[in-house]
Each structure stands twice: as structure tokens, then as C-alpha cells.
Tab-separated table of C-alpha atoms and ligand atoms in Angstrom:
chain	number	residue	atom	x	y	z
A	12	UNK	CA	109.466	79.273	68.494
A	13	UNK	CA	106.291	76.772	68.699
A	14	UNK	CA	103.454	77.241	70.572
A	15	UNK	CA	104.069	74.692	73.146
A	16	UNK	CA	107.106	75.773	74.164
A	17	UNK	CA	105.447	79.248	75.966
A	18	UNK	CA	105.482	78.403	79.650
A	19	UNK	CA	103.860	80.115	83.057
A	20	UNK	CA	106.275	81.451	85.099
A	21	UNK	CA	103.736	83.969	86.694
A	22	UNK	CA	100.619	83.190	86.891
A	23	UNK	CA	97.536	85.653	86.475
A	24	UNK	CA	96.263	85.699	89.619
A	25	UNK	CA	99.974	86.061	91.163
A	26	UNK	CA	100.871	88.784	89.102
A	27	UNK	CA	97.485	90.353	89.459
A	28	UNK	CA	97.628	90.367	93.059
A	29	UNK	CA	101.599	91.767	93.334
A	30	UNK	CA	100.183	94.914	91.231
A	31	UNK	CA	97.429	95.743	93.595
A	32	UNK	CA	100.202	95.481	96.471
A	33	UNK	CA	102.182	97.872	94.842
A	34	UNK	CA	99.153	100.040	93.669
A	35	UNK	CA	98.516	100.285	97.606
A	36	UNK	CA	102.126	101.112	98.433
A	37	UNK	CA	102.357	103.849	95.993
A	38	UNK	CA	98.946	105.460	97.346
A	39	UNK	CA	100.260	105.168	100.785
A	40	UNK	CA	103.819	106.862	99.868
A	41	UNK	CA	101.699	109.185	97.487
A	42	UNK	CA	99.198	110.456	100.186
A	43	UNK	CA	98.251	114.048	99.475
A	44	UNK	CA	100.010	114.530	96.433
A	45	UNK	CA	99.435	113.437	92.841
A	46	UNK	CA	101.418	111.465	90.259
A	47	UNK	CA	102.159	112.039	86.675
A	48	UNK	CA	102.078	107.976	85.525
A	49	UNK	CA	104.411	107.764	82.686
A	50	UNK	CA	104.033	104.546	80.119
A	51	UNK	CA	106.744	103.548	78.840
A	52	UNK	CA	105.129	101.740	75.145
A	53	UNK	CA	104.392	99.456	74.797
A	54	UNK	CA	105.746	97.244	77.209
A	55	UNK	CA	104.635	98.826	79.998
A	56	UNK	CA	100.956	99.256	78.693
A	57	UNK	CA	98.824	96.598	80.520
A	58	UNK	CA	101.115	97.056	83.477
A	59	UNK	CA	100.013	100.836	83.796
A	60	UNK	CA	96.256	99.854	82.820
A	61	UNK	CA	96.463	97.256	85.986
A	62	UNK	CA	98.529	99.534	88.464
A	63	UNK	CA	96.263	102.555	87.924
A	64	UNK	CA	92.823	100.497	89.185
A	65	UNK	CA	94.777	100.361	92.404
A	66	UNK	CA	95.921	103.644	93.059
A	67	UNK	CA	93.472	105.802	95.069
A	68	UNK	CA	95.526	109.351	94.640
A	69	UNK	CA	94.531	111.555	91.378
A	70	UNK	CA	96.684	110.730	88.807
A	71	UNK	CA	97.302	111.653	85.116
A	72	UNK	CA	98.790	109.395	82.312
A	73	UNK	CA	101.097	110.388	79.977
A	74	UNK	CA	102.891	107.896	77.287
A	75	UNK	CA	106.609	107.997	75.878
A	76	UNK	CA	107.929	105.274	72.908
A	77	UNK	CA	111.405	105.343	73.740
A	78	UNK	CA	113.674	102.680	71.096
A	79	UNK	CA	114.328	99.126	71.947
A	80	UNK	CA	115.397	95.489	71.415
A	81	UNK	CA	113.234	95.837	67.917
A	82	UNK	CA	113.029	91.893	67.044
A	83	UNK	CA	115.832	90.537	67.848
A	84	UNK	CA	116.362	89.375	71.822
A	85	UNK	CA	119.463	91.550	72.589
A	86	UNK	CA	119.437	94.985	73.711
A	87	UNK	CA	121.584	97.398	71.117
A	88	UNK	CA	122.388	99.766	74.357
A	89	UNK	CA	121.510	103.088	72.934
A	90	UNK	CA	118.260	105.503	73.901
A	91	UNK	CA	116.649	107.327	71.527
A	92	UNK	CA	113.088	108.835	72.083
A	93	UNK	CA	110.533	108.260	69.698
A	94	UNK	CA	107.653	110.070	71.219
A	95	UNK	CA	107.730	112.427	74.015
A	96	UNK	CA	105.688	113.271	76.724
A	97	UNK	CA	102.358	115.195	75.509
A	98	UNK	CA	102.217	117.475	78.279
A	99	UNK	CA	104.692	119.308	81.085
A	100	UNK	CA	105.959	117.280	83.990
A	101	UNK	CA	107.705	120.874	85.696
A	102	UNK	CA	106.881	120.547	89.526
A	103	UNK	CA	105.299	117.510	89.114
A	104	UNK	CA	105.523	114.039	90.907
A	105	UNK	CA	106.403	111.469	88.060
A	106	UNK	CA	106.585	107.767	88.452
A	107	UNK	CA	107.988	106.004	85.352
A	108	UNK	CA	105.884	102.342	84.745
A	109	UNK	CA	108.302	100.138	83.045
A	110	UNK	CA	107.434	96.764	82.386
A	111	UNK	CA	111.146	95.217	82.856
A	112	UNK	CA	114.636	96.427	83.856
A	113	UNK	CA	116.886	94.636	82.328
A	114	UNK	CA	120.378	96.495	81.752
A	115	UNK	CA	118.973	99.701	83.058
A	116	UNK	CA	120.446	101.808	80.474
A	117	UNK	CA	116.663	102.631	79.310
A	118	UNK	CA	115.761	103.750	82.851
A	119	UNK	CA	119.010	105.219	83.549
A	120	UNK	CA	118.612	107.457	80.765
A	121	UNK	CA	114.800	108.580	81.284
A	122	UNK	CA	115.338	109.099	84.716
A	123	UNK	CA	117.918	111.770	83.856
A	124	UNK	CA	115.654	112.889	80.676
A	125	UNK	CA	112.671	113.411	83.182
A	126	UNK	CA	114.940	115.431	86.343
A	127	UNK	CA	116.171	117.616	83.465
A	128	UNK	CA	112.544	118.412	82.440
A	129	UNK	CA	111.875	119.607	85.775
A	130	UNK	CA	110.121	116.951	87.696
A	131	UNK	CA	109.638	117.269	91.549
A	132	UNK	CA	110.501	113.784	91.989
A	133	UNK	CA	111.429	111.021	89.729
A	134	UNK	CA	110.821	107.117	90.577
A	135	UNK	CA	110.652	103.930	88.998
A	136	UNK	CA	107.786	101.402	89.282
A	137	UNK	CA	108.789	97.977	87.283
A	138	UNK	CA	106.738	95.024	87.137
A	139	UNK	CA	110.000	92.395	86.931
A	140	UNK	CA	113.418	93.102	87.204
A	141	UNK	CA	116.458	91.255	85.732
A	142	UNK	CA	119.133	92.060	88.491
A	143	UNK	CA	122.073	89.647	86.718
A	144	UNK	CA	121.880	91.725	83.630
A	145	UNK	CA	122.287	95.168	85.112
A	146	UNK	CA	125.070	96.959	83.197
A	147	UNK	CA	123.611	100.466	84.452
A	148	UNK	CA	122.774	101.370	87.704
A	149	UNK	CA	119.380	102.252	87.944
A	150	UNK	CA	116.816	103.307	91.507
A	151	UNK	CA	114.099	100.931	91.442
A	152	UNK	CA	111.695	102.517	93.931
A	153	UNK	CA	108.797	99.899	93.508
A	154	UNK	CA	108.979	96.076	92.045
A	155	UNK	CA	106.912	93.792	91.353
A	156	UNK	CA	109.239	90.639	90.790
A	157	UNK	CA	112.772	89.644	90.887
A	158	UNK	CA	113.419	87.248	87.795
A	159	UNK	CA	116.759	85.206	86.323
A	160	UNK	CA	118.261	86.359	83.052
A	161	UNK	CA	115.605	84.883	81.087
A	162	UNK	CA	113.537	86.021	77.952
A	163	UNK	CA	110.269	86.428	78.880
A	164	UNK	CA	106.836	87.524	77.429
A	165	UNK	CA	103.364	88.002	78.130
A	166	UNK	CA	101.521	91.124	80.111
A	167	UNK	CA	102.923	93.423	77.306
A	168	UNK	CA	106.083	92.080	76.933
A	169	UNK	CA	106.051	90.790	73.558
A	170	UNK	CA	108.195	88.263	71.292
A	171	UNK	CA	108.749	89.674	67.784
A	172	UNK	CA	106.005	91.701	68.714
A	173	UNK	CA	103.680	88.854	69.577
A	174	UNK	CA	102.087	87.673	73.171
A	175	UNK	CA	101.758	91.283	74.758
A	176	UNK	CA	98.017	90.157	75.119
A	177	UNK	CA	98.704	86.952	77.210
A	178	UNK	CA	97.509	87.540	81.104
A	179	UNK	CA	100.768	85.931	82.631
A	180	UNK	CA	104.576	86.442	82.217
A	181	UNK	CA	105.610	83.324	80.431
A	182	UNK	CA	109.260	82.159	78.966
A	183	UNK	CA	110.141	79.892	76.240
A	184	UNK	CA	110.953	76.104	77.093
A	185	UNK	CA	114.552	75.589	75.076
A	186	UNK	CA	114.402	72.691	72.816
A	187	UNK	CA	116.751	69.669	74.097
B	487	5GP	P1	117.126	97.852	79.441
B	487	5GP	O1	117.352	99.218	78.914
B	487	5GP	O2	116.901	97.799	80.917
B	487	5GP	O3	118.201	96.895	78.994
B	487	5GP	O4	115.905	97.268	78.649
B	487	5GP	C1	114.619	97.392	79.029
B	487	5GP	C2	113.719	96.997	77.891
B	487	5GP	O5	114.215	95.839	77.204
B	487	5GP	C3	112.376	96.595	78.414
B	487	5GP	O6	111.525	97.696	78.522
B	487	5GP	C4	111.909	95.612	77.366
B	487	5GP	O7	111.301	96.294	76.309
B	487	5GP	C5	113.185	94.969	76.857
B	487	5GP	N1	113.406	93.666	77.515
B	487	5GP	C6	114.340	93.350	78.432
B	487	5GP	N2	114.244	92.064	78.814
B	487	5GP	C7	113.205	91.554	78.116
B	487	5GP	C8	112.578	90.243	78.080
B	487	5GP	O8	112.956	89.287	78.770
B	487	5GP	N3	111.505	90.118	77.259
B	487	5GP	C9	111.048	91.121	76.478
B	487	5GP	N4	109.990	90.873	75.702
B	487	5GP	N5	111.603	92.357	76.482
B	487	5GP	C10	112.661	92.567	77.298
């Protein structure tokens, strides 16, 4: 992949704003209670970072590496968890921040992880979602943006571990 061939599809400022929606949605839903934020790395990292500033109930953060798409840009379809949670989620409201949903089996399977752990409530907060890939049914409480079956980058999402620093979602031009 060149350099030239990374295009916007969200900008900054679009994406930017979308997050502080949801931030205020989630407070609203959230009122009185407080939220165990769970990152799912590293995807999900600047999404979490970004969502948090706009929350206005207490929360705390805790971070889970769960295994993915490695380098290549197809999903293998099994779970494994690679780091746990640091602390106990019993009784607690947990919102899982996942920075896409693409077949759902990740989701589908940390959902049921998290209920069995003893969580009050379980939801799902993604920043994009890839509805024409879904092989697993999955909840999505709270979502940012509906996207086509597309590779994309950028915000965290990263190609071969690259571009999780740019500020937009972005998605590589084909060459003719
Ligand atoms: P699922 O279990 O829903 O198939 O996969 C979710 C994970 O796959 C995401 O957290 C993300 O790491 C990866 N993924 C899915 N689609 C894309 C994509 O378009 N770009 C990148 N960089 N990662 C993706």
C-alpha cells in the first residue's frame, strides 16, 4: 500500500463530534450510576480516550487484549484472551468500547465472557460498525457509524499495525 492511496472517509471533526453525541447519550442513560469502561486494545484506545472527555458520570477504565486479525486483513474467527481485566467487574455496570464490529464473533464472545464474570449489565459502545459482514449476532447498544464492508484505518484502527495515530477513519483507494 502507498501513501497516496489512504483516503478520508471520516473526517476529524465528524468523527469528533459523533463521540461527544454518544458520550452525552451514555451519561444521560448512565444517570446515577457508574460505568466500568472496558478497552478493548488497541483498537479501541483513542476511541475510549475521546468517549471518556464526554461522559459526565464517574467512571473507571479497565483494558483487555483479546486476539485478532494479526497482519493479515481477514478475521481467523476464534477468541482467545490475551490480557484480562485488572480488576472485578461483579455488580458492576460495564460498557465494552470497541473500535469496530465487524463479524461480531469478538463481541459476541466478550459479552458472554463479561455476564459470566458477574456484571450488572453488559453493553456495547462501537465507534463503526460493518453490518454486511455480521456472521454473529451481536447487541450494539451505542454506534457511532454505519460503514460498507470496507478495510479501514485510522483512530486506532491500524494497517499492519500502522496509522492507529491518524485523527480520521480513512480506507485504501484500490489501484485500477
Ligand atoms: P469481529 O470479531 O467483529 O470480526 O472483529 C472485530 C475486530 O476486527 C476489530 O476490533 C478490529 O480489530 C478488526 N477489524 C475489523 N474490521 C476492520 C477494519 O476494517 N480495519 C481494521 N484495521 N481492523 C478491523
Amino acid at each position: 500500500m502507498r501513501e497516496d492511496q489512504i483516503k478520508v472517509m471520516i473526517d476529524q471533526e465528524t468523527l469528533e463530534n459523533k463521540i461527544a453525541e454518544l458520550g452525552a447519550i451514555i451519561s444521560r442513560d448512565y444517570e446515577g450510576k457508574e460505568i466500568v469502561l472496558i478497552c478493548i486494545l488497541k483498537g479501541g484506545a483513542m476511541f475510549m480516550m475521546q468517549l471518556a472527555k464526554s461522559i459526565t458520570v464517574p467512571v473507571t477504565m479497565d483494558f483487555m487484549v483479546l486476539s485478532s486479525y494479526g497482519n493479515e486483513l481477514i478475521s481467523s474467527g476464534e477468541v482467545k484472551i490475551k490480557k484480562d481485566l485488572d480488576d472485578s467487574i461483579e455488580g458492576k455496570h460495564v460498557l465494552i468500547v470497541e473500535d469496530i464490529v465487524d463479524t461480531g464473533r469478538t463481541l459476541s464472545f466478550l459479552s458472554t465472557y463479561l455476564v459470566k464474570k458477574g456484571a450488572a449489565s453488559v453493553q456495547i459502545c462501537t465507534m463503526l460498525d460493518k453490518p454486511a459482514r455480521r456472521v454473529v449476532p451481536v447487541d450494539v447498544k451505542y454506534s457511532g457509524f454505519e460503514i460498507a464492508d470496507e478495510f479501514v484505518l485510522g483512530y486506532g484502527l491500524d494497517y499492519a499495525q500502522k496509522y492507529r495515530n491518524l485523527p480520521y477513519i480513512a480506507y485504501v483507494e484500490q489501484e485500477e
